[in-house]
mmCIF file with all atom_site columns, C-alpha atoms in Angstrom:
data_model
loop_
_atom_site.group_PDB
_atom_site.id
_atom_site.type_symbol
_atom_site.label_atom_id
_atom_site.label_alt_id
_atom_site.label_comp_id
_atom_site.label_asym_id
_atom_site.label_entity_id
_atom_site.label_seq_id
_atom_site.pdbx_PDB_ins_code
_atom_site.Cartn_x
_atom_site.Cartn_y
_atom_site.Cartn_z
_atom_site.occupancy
_atom_site.B_iso_or_equiv
_atom_site.pdbx_formal_charge
_atom_site.auth_seq_id
_atom_site.auth_comp_id
_atom_site.auth_asym_id
_atom_site.auth_atom_id
_atom_site.pdbx_PDB_model_num
ATOM 1  C CA . MET R 1 1  ? 117.323 15.196  -13.125 1.00 68.00 ? 191 MET R CA 1
ATOM 2  C CA . SER R 1 2  ? 118.163 12.966  -10.396 1.00 82.00 ? 192 SER R CA 1
ATOM 3  C CA . LYS R 1 3  ? 121.501 11.887  -8.883  1.00 90.00 ? 193 LYS R CA 1
ATOM 4  C CA . THR R 1 4  ? 122.377 8.300   -8.292  1.00 95.00 ? 194 THR R CA 1
ATOM 5  C CA . VAL R 1 5  ? 123.568 7.433   -4.875  1.00 94.00 ? 195 VAL R CA 1
ATOM 6  C CA . THR R 1 6  ? 126.618 5.287   -5.346  1.00 95.00 ? 196 THR R CA 1
ATOM 7  C CA . ARG R 1 7  ? 128.713 3.193   -3.479  1.00 95.00 ? 197 ARG R CA 1
ATOM 8  C CA . ALA R 1 8  ? 131.364 6.192   -3.459  1.00 94.00 ? 198 ALA R CA 1
ATOM 9  C CA . ASP R 1 9  ? 129.119 8.384   -2.747  1.00 95.00 ? 199 ASP R CA 1
ATOM 10 C CA . LEU R 1 10 ? 128.823 5.980   0.817   1.00 95.00 ? 200 LEU R CA 1
ATOM 11 C CA . VAL R 1 11 ? 132.301 5.867   1.518   1.00 95.00 ? 201 VAL R CA 1
ATOM 12 C CA . ASP R 1 12 ? 132.380 9.234   1.307   1.00 94.00 ? 202 ASP R CA 1
ATOM 13 C CA . ALA R 1 13 ? 129.855 9.830   3.910   1.00 94.00 ? 203 ALA R CA 1
ATOM 14 C CA . ILE R 1 14 ? 131.210 7.190   6.000   1.00 94.00 ? 204 ILE R CA 1
ATOM 15 C CA . THR R 1 15 ? 134.962 8.636   5.885   1.00 95.00 ? 205 THR R CA 1
ATOM 16 C CA . SER R 1 16 ? 133.607 12.365  6.214   1.00 93.00 ? 206 SER R CA 1
ATOM 17 C CA . GLU R 1 17 ? 130.933 11.852  9.000   1.00 93.00 ? 207 GLU R CA 1
ATOM 18 C CA . TYR R 1 18 ? 133.312 9.113   11.202  1.00 92.00 ? 208 TYR R CA 1
ATOM 19 C CA . ARG R 1 19 ? 136.966 9.951   10.453  1.00 89.00 ? 209 ARG R CA 1
ATOM 20 C CA . ILE R 1 20 ? 138.078 6.851   9.005   1.00 94.00 ? 210 ILE R CA 1
ATOM 21 C CA . SER R 1 21 ? 139.986 5.681   6.026   1.00 95.00 ? 211 SER R CA 1
ATOM 22 C CA . GLN R 1 22 ? 138.290 5.627   1.999   1.00 95.00 ? 212 GLN R CA 1
ATOM 23 C CA . ALA R 1 23 ? 139.764 1.761   2.106   1.00 96.00 ? 213 ALA R CA 1
ATOM 24 C CA . ASP R 1 24 ? 138.087 0.972   5.829   1.00 95.00 ? 214 ASP R CA 1
ATOM 25 C CA . ALA R 1 25 ? 134.990 2.495   4.922   1.00 96.00 ? 215 ALA R CA 1
ATOM 26 C CA . ALA R 1 26 ? 134.918 0.908   1.544   1.00 96.00 ? 216 ALA R CA 1
ATOM 27 C CA . GLU R 1 27 ? 135.442 -2.438  2.966   1.00 96.00 ? 217 GLU R CA 1
ATOM 28 C CA . ILE R 1 28 ? 132.472 -1.662  5.400   1.00 95.00 ? 218 ILE R CA 1
ATOM 29 C CA . ILE R 1 29 ? 130.211 -0.821  2.723   1.00 96.00 ? 219 ILE R CA 1
ATOM 30 C CA . GLU R 1 30 ? 131.377 -4.346  1.000   1.00 96.00 ? 220 GLU R CA 1
ATOM 31 C CA . ASP R 1 31 ? 130.901 -6.552  4.365   1.00 97.00 ? 221 ASP R CA 1
ATOM 32 C CA . ILE R 1 32 ? 127.551 -5.641  4.752   1.00 96.00 ? 222 ILE R CA 1
ATOM 33 C CA . LEU R 1 33 ? 126.370 -6.009  1.058   1.00 96.00 ? 223 LEU R CA 1
ATOM 34 C CA . ASP R 1 34 ? 127.889 -9.282  0.976   1.00 97.00 ? 224 ASP R CA 1
ATOM 35 C CA . GLU R 1 35 ? 126.249 -10.374 4.210   1.00 97.00 ? 225 GLU R CA 1
ATOM 36 C CA . ILE R 1 36 ? 122.960 -9.053  2.892   1.00 96.00 ? 226 ILE R CA 1
ATOM 37 C CA . ASN R 1 37 ? 123.628 -11.256 -0.464  1.00 96.00 ? 227 ASN R CA 1
ATOM 38 C CA . VAL R 1 38 ? 124.869 -14.542 1.535   1.00 96.00 ? 228 VAL R CA 1
ATOM 39 C CA . ALA R 1 39 ? 120.958 -14.161 3.207   1.00 96.00 ? 229 ALA R CA 1
ATOM 40 C CA . LEU R 1 40 ? 119.346 -13.998 0.376   1.00 96.00 ? 230 LEU R CA 1
ATOM 41 C CA . MET R 1 41 ? 121.326 -16.401 -1.396  1.00 94.00 ? 231 MET R CA 1
ATOM 42 C CA . ARG R 1 42 ? 120.154 -18.741 1.541   1.00 94.00 ? 232 ARG R CA 1
ATOM 43 C CA . GLY R 1 43 ? 116.324 -17.417 1.025   1.00 93.00 ? 233 GLY R CA 1
ATOM 44 C CA . GLU R 1 44 ? 116.306 -15.380 4.070   1.00 95.00 ? 234 GLU R CA 1
ATOM 45 C CA . ASP R 1 45 ? 114.927 -12.486 4.383   1.00 96.00 ? 235 ASP R CA 1
ATOM 46 C CA . VAL R 1 46 ? 116.909 -9.377  5.171   1.00 97.00 ? 236 VAL R CA 1
ATOM 47 C CA . LYS R 1 47 ? 115.265 -6.876  7.586   1.00 97.00 ? 237 LYS R CA 1
ATOM 48 C CA . LEU R 1 48 ? 116.829 -3.224  8.227   1.00 96.00 ? 238 LEU R CA 1
ATOM 49 C CA . SER R 1 49 ? 114.660 -1.702  10.906  1.00 95.00 ? 239 SER R CA 1
ATOM 50 C CA . GLY R 1 50 ? 113.770 1.874   10.236  1.00 94.00 ? 240 GLY R CA 1
ATOM 51 C CA . PHE R 1 51 ? 114.728 1.482   6.738   1.00 96.00 ? 241 PHE R CA 1
ATOM 52 C CA . GLY R 1 52 ? 112.827 -1.573  5.160   1.00 97.00 ? 242 GLY R CA 1
ATOM 53 C CA . THR R 1 53 ? 112.929 -5.054  4.335   1.00 97.00 ? 243 THR R CA 1
ATOM 54 C CA . PHE R 1 54 ? 114.515 -7.095  1.317   1.00 97.00 ? 244 PHE R CA 1
ATOM 55 C CA . LYS R 1 55 ? 112.093 -10.484 0.711   1.00 96.00 ? 245 LYS R CA 1
ATOM 56 C CA . LEU R 1 56 ? 113.236 -13.441 -1.665  1.00 94.00 ? 246 LEU R CA 1
ATOM 57 C CA . ARG R 1 57 ? 110.181 -14.262 -3.853  1.00 94.00 ? 247 ARG R CA 1
ATOM 58 C CA . SER R 1 58 ? 109.789 -17.069 -6.260  1.00 93.00 ? 248 SER R CA 1
ATOM 59 C CA . LYS R 1 59 ? 107.686 -16.762 -9.730  1.00 94.00 ? 249 LYS R CA 1
ATOM 60 C CA . LYS R 1 60 ? 106.414 -19.278 -11.505 1.00 95.00 ? 250 LYS R CA 1
ATOM 61 C CA . GLU R 1 61 ? 107.097 -20.397 -15.199 1.00 95.00 ? 251 GLU R CA 1
ATOM 62 C CA . ARG R 1 62 ? 104.605 -18.406 -16.949 1.00 95.00 ? 252 ARG R CA 1
ATOM 63 C CA . MET R 1 63 ? 103.669 -17.461 -20.652 1.00 94.00 ? 253 MET R CA 1
ATOM 64 C CA . GLY R 1 64 ? 105.122 -13.867 -22.150 1.00 93.00 ? 254 GLY R CA 1
ATOM 65 C CA . ARG R 1 65 ? 105.195 -11.587 -24.864 1.00 93.00 ? 255 ARG R CA 1
ATOM 66 C CA . ASN R 1 66 ? 108.379 -10.547 -26.409 1.00 90.00 ? 256 ASN R CA 1
ATOM 67 C CA . PRO R 1 67 ? 107.612 -6.720  -26.863 1.00 90.00 ? 257 PRO R CA 1
ATOM 68 C CA . LYS R 1 68 ? 109.110 -6.458  -30.578 1.00 91.00 ? 258 LYS R CA 1
ATOM 69 C CA . THR R 1 69 ? 108.109 -9.011  -32.503 1.00 92.00 ? 259 THR R CA 1
ATOM 70 C CA . GLY R 1 70 ? 104.676 -9.821  -30.183 1.00 90.00 ? 260 GLY R CA 1
ATOM 71 C CA . GLU R 1 71 ? 105.411 -13.800 -30.367 1.00 93.00 ? 261 GLU R CA 1
ATOM 72 C CA . SER R 1 72 ? 104.826 -15.565 -27.139 1.00 94.00 ? 262 SER R CA 1
ATOM 73 C CA . ALA R 1 73 ? 107.360 -16.946 -25.237 1.00 91.00 ? 263 ALA R CA 1
ATOM 74 C CA . VAL R 1 74 ? 108.243 -18.805 -21.759 1.00 92.00 ? 264 VAL R CA 1
ATOM 75 C CA . VAL R 1 75 ? 109.334 -16.938 -19.345 1.00 92.00 ? 265 VAL R CA 1
ATOM 76 C CA . THR R 1 76 ? 111.404 -19.321 -16.849 1.00 93.00 ? 266 THR R CA 1
ATOM 77 C CA . ALA R 1 77 ? 110.664 -19.643 -12.940 1.00 94.00 ? 267 ALA R CA 1
ATOM 78 C CA . ARG R 1 78 ? 113.280 -17.742 -11.098 1.00 95.00 ? 268 ARG R CA 1
ATOM 79 C CA . ARG R 1 79 ? 113.925 -15.747 -7.945  1.00 94.00 ? 269 ARG R CA 1
ATOM 80 C CA . VAL R 1 80 ? 113.556 -12.789 -7.660  1.00 95.00 ? 270 VAL R CA 1
ATOM 81 C CA . VAL R 1 81 ? 114.354 -9.947  -4.804  1.00 96.00 ? 271 VAL R CA 1
ATOM 82 C CA . SER R 1 82 ? 111.670 -7.362  -3.593  1.00 96.00 ? 272 SER R CA 1
ATOM 83 C CA . PHE R 1 83 ? 111.969 -4.611  -1.354  1.00 97.00 ? 273 PHE R CA 1
ATOM 84 C CA . ARG R 1 84 ? 109.246 -2.761  0.760   1.00 97.00 ? 274 ARG R CA 1
ATOM 85 C CA . PRO R 1 85 ? 110.384 0.431   2.478   1.00 97.00 ? 275 PRO R CA 1
ATOM 86 C CA . SER R 1 86 ? 109.586 0.589   6.178   1.00 96.00 ? 276 SER R CA 1
ATOM 87 C CA . ALA R 1 87 ? 106.919 3.480   7.479   1.00 95.00 ? 277 ALA R CA 1
ATOM 88 C CA . GLN R 1 88 ? 109.582 5.779   8.832   1.00 95.00 ? 278 GLN R CA 1
ATOM 89 C CA . LEU R 1 89 ? 111.229 5.393   5.361   1.00 95.00 ? 279 LEU R CA 1
ATOM 90 C CA . ARG R 1 90 ? 107.818 6.177   3.312   1.00 95.00 ? 280 ARG R CA 1
ATOM 91 C CA . ASP R 1 91 ? 107.448 8.795   5.755   1.00 94.00 ? 281 ASP R CA 1
ATOM 92 C CA . ALA R 1 92 ? 110.766 10.121  5.713   1.00 93.00 ? 282 ALA R CA 1
ATOM 93 C CA . VAL R 1 93 ? 110.564 9.967   1.607   1.00 92.00 ? 283 VAL R CA 1
ATOM 94 C CA . ASN R 1 94 ? 106.939 11.701  2.043   1.00 93.00 ? 284 ASN R CA 1
ATOM 95 C CA . ASN R 1 95 ? 107.987 14.543  3.941   1.00 88.00 ? 285 ASN R CA 1
ATOM 96 C CA . LYS R 1 96 ? 105.541 13.959  6.524   1.00 72.00 ? 286 LYS R CA 1
#
């Protein structure tokens, strides 16, 4: 089973690499995530060079199906965030 990397794991990695306090590292992580959230809420794409791009997409209202009952149901229009990894990230994940 694979491990999930959490905020605490990121904080630990930053504190061991840069010798700063856990509180400072946690604040850095929170500030980065807040900036990404704010940009996405403004409708902007977020590109992290060498990592990937977070894009905001608008989905139209459509007919769907309740998987339990099989009944038709309306899926409302909404905005969703998608992530497209960079070529460097794809290569690293695929050991190229």
